[in-house]
mmCIF file of C-alpha atoms in Angstrom:
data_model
loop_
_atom_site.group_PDB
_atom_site.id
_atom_site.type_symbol
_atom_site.label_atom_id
_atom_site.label_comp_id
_atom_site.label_asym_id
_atom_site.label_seq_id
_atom_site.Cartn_x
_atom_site.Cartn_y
_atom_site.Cartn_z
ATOM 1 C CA UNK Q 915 166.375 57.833 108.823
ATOM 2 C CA UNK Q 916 168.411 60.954 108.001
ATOM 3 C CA UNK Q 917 170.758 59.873 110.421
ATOM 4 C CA UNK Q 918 171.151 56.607 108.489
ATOM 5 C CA UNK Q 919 171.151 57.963 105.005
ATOM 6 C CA UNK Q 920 174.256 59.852 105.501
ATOM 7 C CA UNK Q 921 176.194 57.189 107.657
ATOM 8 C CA UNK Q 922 175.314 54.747 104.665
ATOM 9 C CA UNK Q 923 176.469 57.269 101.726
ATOM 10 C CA UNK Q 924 179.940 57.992 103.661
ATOM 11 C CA UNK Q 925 180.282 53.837 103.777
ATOM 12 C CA UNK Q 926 179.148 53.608 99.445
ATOM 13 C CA UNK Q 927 181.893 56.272 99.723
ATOM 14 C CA UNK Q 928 184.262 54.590 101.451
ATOM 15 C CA UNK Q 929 183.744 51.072 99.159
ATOM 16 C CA UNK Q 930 183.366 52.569 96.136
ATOM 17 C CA UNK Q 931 186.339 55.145 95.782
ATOM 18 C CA UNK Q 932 189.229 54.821 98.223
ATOM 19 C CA UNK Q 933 191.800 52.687 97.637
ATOM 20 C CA UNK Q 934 192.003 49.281 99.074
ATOM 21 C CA UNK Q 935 194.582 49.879 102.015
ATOM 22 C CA UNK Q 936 193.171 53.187 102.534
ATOM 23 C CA UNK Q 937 189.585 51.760 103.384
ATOM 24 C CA UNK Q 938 190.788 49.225 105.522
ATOM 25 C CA UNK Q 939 192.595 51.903 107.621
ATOM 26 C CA UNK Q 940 189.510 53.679 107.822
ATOM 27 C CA UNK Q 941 187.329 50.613 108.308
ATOM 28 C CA UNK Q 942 188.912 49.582 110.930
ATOM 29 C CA UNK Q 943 189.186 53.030 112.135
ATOM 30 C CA UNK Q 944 185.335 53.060 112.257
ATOM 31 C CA UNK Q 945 184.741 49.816 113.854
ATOM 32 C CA UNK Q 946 187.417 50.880 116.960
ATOM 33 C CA UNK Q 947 185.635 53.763 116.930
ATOM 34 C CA UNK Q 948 182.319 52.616 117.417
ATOM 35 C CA UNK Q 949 183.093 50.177 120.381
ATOM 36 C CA UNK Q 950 185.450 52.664 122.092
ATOM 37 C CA UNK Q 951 182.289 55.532 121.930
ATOM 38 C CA UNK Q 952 179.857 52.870 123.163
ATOM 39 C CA UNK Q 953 181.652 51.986 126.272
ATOM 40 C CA UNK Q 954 182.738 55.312 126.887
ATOM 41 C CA UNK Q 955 179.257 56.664 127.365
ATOM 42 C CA UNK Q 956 178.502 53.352 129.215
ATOM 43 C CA UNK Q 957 180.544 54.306 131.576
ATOM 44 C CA UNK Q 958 179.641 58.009 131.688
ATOM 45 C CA UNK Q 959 175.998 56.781 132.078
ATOM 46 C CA UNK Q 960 177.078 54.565 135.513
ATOM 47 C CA UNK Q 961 179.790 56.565 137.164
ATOM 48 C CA UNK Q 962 178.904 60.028 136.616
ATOM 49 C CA UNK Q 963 175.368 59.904 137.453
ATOM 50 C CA UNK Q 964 173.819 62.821 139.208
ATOM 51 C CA UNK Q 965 170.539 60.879 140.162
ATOM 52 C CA UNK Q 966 172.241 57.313 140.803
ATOM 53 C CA UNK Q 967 175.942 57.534 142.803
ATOM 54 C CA UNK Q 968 177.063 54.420 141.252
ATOM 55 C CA UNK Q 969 179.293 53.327 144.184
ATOM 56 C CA UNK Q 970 175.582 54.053 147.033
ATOM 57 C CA UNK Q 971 173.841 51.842 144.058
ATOM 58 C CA UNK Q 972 176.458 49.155 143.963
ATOM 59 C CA UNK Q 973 176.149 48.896 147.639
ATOM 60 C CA UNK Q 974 172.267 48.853 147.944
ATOM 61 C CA UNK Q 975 172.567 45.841 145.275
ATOM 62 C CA UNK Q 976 175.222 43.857 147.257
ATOM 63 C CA UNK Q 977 172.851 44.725 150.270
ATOM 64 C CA UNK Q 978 170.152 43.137 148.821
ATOM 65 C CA UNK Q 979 171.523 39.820 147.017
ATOM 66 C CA UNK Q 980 171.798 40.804 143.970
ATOM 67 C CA UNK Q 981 175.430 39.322 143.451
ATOM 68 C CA UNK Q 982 174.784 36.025 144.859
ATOM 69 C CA UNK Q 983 175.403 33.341 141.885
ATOM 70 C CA UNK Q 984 171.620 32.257 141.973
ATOM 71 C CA UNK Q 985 170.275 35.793 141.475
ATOM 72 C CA UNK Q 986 172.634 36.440 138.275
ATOM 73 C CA UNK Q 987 172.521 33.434 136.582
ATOM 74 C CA UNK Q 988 168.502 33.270 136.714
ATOM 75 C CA UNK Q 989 168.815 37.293 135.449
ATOM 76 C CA UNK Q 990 171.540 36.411 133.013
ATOM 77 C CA UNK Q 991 169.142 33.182 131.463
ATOM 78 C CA UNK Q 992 166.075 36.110 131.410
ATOM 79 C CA UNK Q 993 168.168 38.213 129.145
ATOM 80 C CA UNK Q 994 169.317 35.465 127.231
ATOM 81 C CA UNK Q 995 165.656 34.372 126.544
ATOM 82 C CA UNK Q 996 164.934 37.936 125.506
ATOM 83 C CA UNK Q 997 167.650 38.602 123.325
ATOM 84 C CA UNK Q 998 167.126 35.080 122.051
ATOM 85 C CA UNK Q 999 164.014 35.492 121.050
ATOM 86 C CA UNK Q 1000 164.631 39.145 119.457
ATOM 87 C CA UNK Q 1001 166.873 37.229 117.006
ATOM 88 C CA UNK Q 1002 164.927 34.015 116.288
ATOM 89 C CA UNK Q 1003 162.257 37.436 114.944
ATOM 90 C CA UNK Q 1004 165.048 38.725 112.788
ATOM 91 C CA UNK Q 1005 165.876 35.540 111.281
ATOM 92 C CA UNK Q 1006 162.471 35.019 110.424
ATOM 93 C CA UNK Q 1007 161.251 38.337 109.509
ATOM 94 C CA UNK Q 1008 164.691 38.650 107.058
ATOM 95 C CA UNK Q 1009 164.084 35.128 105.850
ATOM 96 C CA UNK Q 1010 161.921 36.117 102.693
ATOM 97 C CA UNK Q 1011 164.764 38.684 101.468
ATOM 98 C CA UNK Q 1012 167.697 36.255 102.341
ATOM 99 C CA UNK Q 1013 167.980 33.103 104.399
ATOM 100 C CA UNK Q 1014 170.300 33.746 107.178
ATOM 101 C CA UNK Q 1015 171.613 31.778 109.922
ATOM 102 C CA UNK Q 1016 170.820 31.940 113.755
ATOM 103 C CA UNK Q 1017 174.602 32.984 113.953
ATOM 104 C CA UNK Q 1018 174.240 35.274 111.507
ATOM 105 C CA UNK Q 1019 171.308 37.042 113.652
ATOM 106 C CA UNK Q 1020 173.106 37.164 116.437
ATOM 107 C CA UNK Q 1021 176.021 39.182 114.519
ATOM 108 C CA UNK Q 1022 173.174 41.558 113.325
ATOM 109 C CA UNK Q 1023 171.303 42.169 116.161
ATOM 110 C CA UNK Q 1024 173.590 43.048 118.006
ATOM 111 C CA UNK Q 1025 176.154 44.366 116.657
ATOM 112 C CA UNK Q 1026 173.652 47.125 115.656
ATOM 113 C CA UNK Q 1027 172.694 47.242 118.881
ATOM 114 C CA UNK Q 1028 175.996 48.547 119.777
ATOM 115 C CA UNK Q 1029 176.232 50.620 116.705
ATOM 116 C CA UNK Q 1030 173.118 52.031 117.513
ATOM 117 C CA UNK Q 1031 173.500 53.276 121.473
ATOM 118 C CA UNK Q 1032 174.263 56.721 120.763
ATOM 119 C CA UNK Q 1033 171.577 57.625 117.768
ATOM 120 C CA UNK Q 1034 168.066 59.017 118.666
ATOM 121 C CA UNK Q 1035 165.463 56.183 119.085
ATOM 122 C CA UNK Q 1036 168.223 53.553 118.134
ATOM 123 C CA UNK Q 1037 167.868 55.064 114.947
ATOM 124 C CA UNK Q 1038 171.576 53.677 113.604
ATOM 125 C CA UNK Q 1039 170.160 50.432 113.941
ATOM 126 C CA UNK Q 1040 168.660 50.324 110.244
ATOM 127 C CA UNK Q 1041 171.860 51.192 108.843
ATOM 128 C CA UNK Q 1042 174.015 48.751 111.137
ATOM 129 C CA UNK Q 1043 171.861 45.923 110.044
ATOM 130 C CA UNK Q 1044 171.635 47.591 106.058
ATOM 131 C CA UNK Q 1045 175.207 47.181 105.857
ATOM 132 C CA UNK Q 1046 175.911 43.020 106.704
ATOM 133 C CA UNK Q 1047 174.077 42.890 103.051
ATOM 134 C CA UNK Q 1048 175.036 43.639 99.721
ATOM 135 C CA UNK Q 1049 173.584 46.870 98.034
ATOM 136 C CA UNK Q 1050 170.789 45.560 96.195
ATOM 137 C CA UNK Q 1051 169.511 44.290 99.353
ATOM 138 C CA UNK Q 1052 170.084 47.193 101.832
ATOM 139 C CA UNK Q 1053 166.651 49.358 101.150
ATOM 140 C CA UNK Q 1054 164.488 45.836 101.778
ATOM 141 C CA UNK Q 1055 166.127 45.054 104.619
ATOM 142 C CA UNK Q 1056 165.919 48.753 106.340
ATOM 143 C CA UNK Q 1057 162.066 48.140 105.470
ATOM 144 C CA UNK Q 1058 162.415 44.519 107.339
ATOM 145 C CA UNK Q 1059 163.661 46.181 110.456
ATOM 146 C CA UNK Q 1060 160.874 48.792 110.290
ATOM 147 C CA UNK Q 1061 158.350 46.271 110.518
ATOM 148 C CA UNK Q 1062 160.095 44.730 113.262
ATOM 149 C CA UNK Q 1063 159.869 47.627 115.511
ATOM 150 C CA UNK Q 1064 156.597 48.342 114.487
ATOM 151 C CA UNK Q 1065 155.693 45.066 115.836
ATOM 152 C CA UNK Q 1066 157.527 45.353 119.053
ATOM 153 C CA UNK Q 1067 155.899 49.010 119.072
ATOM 154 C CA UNK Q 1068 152.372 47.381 118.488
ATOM 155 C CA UNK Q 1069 152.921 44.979 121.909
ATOM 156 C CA UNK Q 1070 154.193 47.484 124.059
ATOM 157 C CA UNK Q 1071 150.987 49.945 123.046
ATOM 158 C CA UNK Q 1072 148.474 46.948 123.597
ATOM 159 C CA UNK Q 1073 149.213 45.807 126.327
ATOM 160 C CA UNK Q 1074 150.395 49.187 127.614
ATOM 161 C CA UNK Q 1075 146.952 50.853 126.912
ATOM 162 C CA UNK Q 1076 145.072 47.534 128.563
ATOM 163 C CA UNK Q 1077 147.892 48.013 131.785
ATOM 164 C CA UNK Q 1078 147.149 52.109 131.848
ATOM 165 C CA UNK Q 1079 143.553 51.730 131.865
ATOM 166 C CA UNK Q 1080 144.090 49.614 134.799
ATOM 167 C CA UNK Q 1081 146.263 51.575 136.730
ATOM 168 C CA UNK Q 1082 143.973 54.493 136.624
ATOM 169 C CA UNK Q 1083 140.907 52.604 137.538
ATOM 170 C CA UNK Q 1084 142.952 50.824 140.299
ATOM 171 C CA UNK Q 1085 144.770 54.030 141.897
ATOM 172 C CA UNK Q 1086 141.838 56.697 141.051
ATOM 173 C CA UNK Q 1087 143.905 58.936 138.742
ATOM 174 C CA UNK Q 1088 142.585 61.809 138.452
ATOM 175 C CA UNK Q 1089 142.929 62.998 134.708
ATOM 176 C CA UNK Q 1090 142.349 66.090 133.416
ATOM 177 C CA UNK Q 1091 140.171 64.913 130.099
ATOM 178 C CA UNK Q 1092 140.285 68.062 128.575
ATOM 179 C CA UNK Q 1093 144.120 68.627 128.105
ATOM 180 C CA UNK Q 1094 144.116 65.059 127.629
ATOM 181 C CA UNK Q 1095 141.906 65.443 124.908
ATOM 182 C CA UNK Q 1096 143.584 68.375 123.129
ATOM 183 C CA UNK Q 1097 146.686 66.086 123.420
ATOM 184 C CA UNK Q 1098 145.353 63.347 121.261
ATOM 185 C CA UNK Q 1099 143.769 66.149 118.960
ATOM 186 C CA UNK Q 1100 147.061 68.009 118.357
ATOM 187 C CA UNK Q 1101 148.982 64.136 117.899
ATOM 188 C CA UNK Q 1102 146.177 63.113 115.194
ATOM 189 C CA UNK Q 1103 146.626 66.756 113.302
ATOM 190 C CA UNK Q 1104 149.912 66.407 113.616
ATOM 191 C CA UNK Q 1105 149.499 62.870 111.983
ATOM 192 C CA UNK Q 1106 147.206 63.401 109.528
ATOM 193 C CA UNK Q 1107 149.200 66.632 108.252
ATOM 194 C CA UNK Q 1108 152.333 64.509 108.125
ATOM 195 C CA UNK Q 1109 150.659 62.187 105.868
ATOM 196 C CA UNK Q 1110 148.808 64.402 103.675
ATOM 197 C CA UNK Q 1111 152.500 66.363 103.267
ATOM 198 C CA UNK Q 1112 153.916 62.995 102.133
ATOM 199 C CA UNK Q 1113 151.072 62.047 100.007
ATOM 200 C CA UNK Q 1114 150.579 65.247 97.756
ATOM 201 C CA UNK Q 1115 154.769 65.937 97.546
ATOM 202 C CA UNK Q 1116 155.558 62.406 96.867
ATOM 203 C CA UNK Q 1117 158.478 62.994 99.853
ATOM 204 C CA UNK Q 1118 160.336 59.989 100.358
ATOM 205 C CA UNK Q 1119 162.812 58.566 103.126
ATOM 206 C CA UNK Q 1120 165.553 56.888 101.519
ATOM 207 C CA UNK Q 1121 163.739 56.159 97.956
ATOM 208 C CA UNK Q 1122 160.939 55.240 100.305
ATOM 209 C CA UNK Q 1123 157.427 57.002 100.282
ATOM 210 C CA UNK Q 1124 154.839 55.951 103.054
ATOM 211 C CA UNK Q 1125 152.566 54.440 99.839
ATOM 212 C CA UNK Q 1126 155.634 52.318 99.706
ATOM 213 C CA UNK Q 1127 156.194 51.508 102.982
ATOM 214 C CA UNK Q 1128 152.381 50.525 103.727
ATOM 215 C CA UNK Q 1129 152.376 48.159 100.605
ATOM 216 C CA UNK Q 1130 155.264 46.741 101.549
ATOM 217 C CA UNK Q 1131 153.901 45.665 104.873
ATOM 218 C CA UNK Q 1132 150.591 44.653 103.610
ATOM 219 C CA UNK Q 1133 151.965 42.501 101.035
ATOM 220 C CA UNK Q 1134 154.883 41.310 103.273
ATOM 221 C CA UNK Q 1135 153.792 37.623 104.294
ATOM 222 C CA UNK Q 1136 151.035 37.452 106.992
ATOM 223 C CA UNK Q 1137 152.249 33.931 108.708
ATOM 224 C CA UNK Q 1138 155.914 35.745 109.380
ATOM 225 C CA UNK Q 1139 154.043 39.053 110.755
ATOM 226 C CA UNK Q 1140 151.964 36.972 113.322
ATOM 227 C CA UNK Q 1141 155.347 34.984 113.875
ATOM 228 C CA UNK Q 1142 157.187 38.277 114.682
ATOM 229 C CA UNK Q 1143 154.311 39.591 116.543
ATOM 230 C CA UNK Q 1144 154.281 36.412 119.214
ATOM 231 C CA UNK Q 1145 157.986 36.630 119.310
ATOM 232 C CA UNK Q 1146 157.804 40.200 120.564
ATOM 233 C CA UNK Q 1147 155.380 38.981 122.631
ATOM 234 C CA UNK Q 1148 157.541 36.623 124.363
ATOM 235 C CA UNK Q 1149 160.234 39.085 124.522
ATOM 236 C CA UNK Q 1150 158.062 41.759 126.319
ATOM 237 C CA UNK Q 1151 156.386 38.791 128.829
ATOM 238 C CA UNK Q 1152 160.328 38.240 129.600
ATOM 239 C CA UNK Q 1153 161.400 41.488 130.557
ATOM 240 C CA UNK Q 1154 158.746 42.630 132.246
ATOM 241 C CA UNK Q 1155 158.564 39.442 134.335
ATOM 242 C CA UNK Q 1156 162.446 40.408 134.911
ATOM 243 C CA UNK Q 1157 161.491 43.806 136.205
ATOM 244 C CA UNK Q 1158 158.661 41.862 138.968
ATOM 245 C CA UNK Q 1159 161.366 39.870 139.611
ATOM 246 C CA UNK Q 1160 163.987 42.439 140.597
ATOM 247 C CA UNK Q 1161 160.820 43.873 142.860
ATOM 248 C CA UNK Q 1162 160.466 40.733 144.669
ATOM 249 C CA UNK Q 1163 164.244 40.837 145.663
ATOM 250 C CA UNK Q 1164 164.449 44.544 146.683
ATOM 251 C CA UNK Q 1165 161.529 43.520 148.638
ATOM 252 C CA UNK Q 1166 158.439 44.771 147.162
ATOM 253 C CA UNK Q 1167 155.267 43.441 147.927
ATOM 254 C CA UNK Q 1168 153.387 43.875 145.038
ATOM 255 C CA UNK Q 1169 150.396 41.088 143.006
ATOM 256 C CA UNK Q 1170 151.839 40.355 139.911
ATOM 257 C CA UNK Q 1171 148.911 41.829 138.068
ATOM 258 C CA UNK Q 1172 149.063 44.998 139.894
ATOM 259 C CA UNK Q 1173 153.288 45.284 139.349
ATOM 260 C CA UNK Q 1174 152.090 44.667 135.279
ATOM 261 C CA UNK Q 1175 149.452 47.619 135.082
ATOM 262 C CA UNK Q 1176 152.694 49.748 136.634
ATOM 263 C CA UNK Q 1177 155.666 48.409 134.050
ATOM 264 C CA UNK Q 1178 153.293 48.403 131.023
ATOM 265 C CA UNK Q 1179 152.733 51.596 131.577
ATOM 266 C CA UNK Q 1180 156.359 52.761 132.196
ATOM 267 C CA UNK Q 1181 157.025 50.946 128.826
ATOM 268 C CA UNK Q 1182 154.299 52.459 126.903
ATOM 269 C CA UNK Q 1183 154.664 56.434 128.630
ATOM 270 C CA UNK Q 1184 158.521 55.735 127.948
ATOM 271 C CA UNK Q 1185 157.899 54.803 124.093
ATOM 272 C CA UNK Q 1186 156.566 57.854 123.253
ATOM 273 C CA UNK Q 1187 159.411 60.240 124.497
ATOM 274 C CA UNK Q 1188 161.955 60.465 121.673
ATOM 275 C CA UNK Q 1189 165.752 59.870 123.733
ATOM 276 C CA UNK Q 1190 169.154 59.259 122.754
ATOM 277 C CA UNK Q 1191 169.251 55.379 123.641
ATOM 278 C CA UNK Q 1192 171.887 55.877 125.852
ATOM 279 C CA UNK Q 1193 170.030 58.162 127.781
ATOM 280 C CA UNK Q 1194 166.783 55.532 127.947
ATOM 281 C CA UNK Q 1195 167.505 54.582 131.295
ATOM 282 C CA UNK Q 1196 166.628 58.362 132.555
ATOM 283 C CA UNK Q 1197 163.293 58.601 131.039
ATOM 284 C CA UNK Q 1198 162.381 54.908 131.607
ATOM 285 C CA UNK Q 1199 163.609 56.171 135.466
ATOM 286 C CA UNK Q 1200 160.973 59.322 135.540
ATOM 287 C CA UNK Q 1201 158.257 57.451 134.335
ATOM 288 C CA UNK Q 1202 158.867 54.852 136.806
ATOM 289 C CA UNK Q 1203 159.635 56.802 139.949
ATOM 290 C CA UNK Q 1204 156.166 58.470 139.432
ATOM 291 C CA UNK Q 1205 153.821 55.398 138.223
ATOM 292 C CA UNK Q 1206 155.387 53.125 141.601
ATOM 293 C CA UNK Q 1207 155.026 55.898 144.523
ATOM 294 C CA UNK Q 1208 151.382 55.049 143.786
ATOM 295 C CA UNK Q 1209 152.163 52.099 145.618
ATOM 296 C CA UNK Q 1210 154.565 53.178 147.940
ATOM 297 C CA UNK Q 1211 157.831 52.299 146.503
ATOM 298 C CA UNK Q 1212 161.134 54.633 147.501
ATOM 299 C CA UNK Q 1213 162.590 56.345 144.499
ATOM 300 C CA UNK Q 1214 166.146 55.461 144.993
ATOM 301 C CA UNK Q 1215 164.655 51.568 144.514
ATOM 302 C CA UNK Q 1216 162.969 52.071 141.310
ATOM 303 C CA UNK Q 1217 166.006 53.959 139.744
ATOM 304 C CA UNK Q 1218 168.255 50.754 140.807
ATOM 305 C CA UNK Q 1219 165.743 48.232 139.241
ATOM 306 C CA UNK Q 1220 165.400 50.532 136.277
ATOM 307 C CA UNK Q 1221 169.620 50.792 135.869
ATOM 308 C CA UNK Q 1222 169.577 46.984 136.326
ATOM 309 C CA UNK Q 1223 167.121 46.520 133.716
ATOM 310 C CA UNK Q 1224 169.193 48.746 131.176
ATOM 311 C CA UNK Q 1225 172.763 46.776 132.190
ATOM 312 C CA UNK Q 1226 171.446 43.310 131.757
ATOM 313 C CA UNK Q 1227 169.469 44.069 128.540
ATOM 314 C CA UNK Q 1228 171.290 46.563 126.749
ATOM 315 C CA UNK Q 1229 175.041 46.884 128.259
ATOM 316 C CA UNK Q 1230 175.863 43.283 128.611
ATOM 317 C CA UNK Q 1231 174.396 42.644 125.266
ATOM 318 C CA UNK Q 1232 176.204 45.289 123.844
ATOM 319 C CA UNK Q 1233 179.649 44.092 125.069
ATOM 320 C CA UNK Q 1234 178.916 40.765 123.110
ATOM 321 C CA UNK Q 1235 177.969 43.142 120.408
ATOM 322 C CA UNK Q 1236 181.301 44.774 120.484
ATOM 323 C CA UNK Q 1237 182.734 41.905 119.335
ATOM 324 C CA UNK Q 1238 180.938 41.595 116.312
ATOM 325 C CA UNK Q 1239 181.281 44.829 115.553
ATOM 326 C CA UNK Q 1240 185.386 44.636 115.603
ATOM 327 C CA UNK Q 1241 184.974 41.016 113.688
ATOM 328 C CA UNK Q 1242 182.328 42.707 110.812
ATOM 329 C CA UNK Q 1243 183.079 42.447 107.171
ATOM 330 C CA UNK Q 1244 181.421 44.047 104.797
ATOM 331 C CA UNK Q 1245 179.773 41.465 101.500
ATOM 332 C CA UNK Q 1246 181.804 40.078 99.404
ATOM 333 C CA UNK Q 1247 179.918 41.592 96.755
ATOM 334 C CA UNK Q 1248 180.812 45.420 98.142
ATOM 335 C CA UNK Q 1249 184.519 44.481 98.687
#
């Protein structure tokens, strides 16, 4: 939120007190900027990979299949559903603020998406979206996009914690309760001390305290929260039936059940690790070389199906994004 505070004041800057051909230079500036950093560490990311030698991993995938027509349109349509779906939930969720077209989504979610790829957490994508509306609507709609991760969050821990349990029964973890157990002690201090800090100081994030925040949900309507709540639902069914899928064409042998207690997992251990989003693909990577040599699957497999994942639902998607990035205008109302 930090992160997006500042990047917002430089842009009320910008608007506000440069002349008019002098913020177009630098608006455009910005926007050239943005797309050229994105792909940049893209590329980084694939081609100078310590873990993954991009040229061994485009070989394995050509060995494989992967690049036969059938394989990348039924991948592509996947992604499509999921991204679909993610913006079908911001046109709904925003709807009560300001009624926006399915087009207009689609500019939003992801061109922050592509804004957002080098931020902590995908943290620039509150500003990215704040900024396709005019000022007096900017602090709702960061609150909007809150509650839309918070939704997404509250699928991936659900079903995560149901797919965990699982996994341990299934594979006999042995877990050692007491650390465990000081772990959830030291996260609910931590918690609870946050809040109580916020509470008595009156801190707030943006001109937002967490009193604020939690009425705002509360009173936020309940028919569009259980609307965004199946939608991430959908989304999450989607890619992780994409991940089974890309372990039935590497060859892995696996119920479908079983391969869900494994990726719910890797979703919900990856959630918690704070990353640059560029970096996701590493940590998502760990988590899942160690959850699938419980069933015998080769690391160098997992890390392909893992890169995969990341390039069909975040790099392609953020190469469309580009564009609206480069085509973005501010309100006419900030102009």
């Amino acid at each position: 939120m930090i992160t997006e505070y500042w990047f917002n004041l430089q842009l009320e800057f910008m608007i506000y007190t440069l002349p008019y051909k002098t913020k177009q230079f630098f608006f455009v500036l910005i926007k050239i900027s943005t797309v050229v950093a994105a792909f940049y560490f893209i590329h980084q990311k694939l081609t100078n990979n310590n873990v993954l030698e991009f040229y061994t991993f485009i070989g394995f995938l050509n060995k494989n299949g992967i690049f036969s027509l059938k394989t990348i349109i039924f991948l592509a349509v996947l992604t499509g559903f999921n991204w679909f779906f993610e913006i079908l939930k911001w046109q709904k969720l925003v709807s009560p603020t300001k009624k926006i077209t399915l087009k207009n989504a689609s500019e939003q979610s992801l061109g922050a998406l592509t804004a957002s790829l080098l931020t902590p957490n995908r943290i620039g994508e509150y500003g990215a979206k704040a900024i396709y509306y005019t000022k007096d609507f900017r602090k709702c709609i960061l609150l909007i996009n809150l509650l839309s991760n918070l939704l997404q969050m509250g699928v991936t821990t659900i079903l995560g914690v149901i797919g965990f349990s699982f996994f341990v029964s299934k594979y006999h973890i042995a877990l050692a309760y007491p650390k465990l157990f000081q772990f959830i002690l030291i996260i609910a201090f931590s918690t609870a001390l946050v809040i109580f800090i916020l509470r008595k100081t009156k801190l707030s994030i943006k001109g937002f305290s967490l009193e604020k925040m939690k009425t705002f949900i509360l009173k936020y309507p309940k028919k569009l929260i259980a609307i965004g709540f199946c939608l991430s639902l959908l989304r999450y069914l989607i890619f992780s039936f994409q991940f089974y899928y890309l372990l039935t064409i590497f060859g892995i042998h696996i119920s479908y059940l079983h391969a869900m207690s494994i990726i719910t997992s890797m979703y919900l251990l990856a959630s918690i690790i704070p990353s640059i989003f560029v970096f996701d693909v590493l940590i998502k990577g760990s988590v899942a070389v160690y959850l699938f040599s419980f069933v015998g699957v080769n690391a160098f497999t997992v890390l392909c199906i893992v890169t995969l994942m990341w390039i069909f639902n975040f790099v392609f998607p953020s190469i469309l994004g580009s564009y609206f990035v480069l085509n973005f205008k501010f309100p006419e109302d900030d102009l």
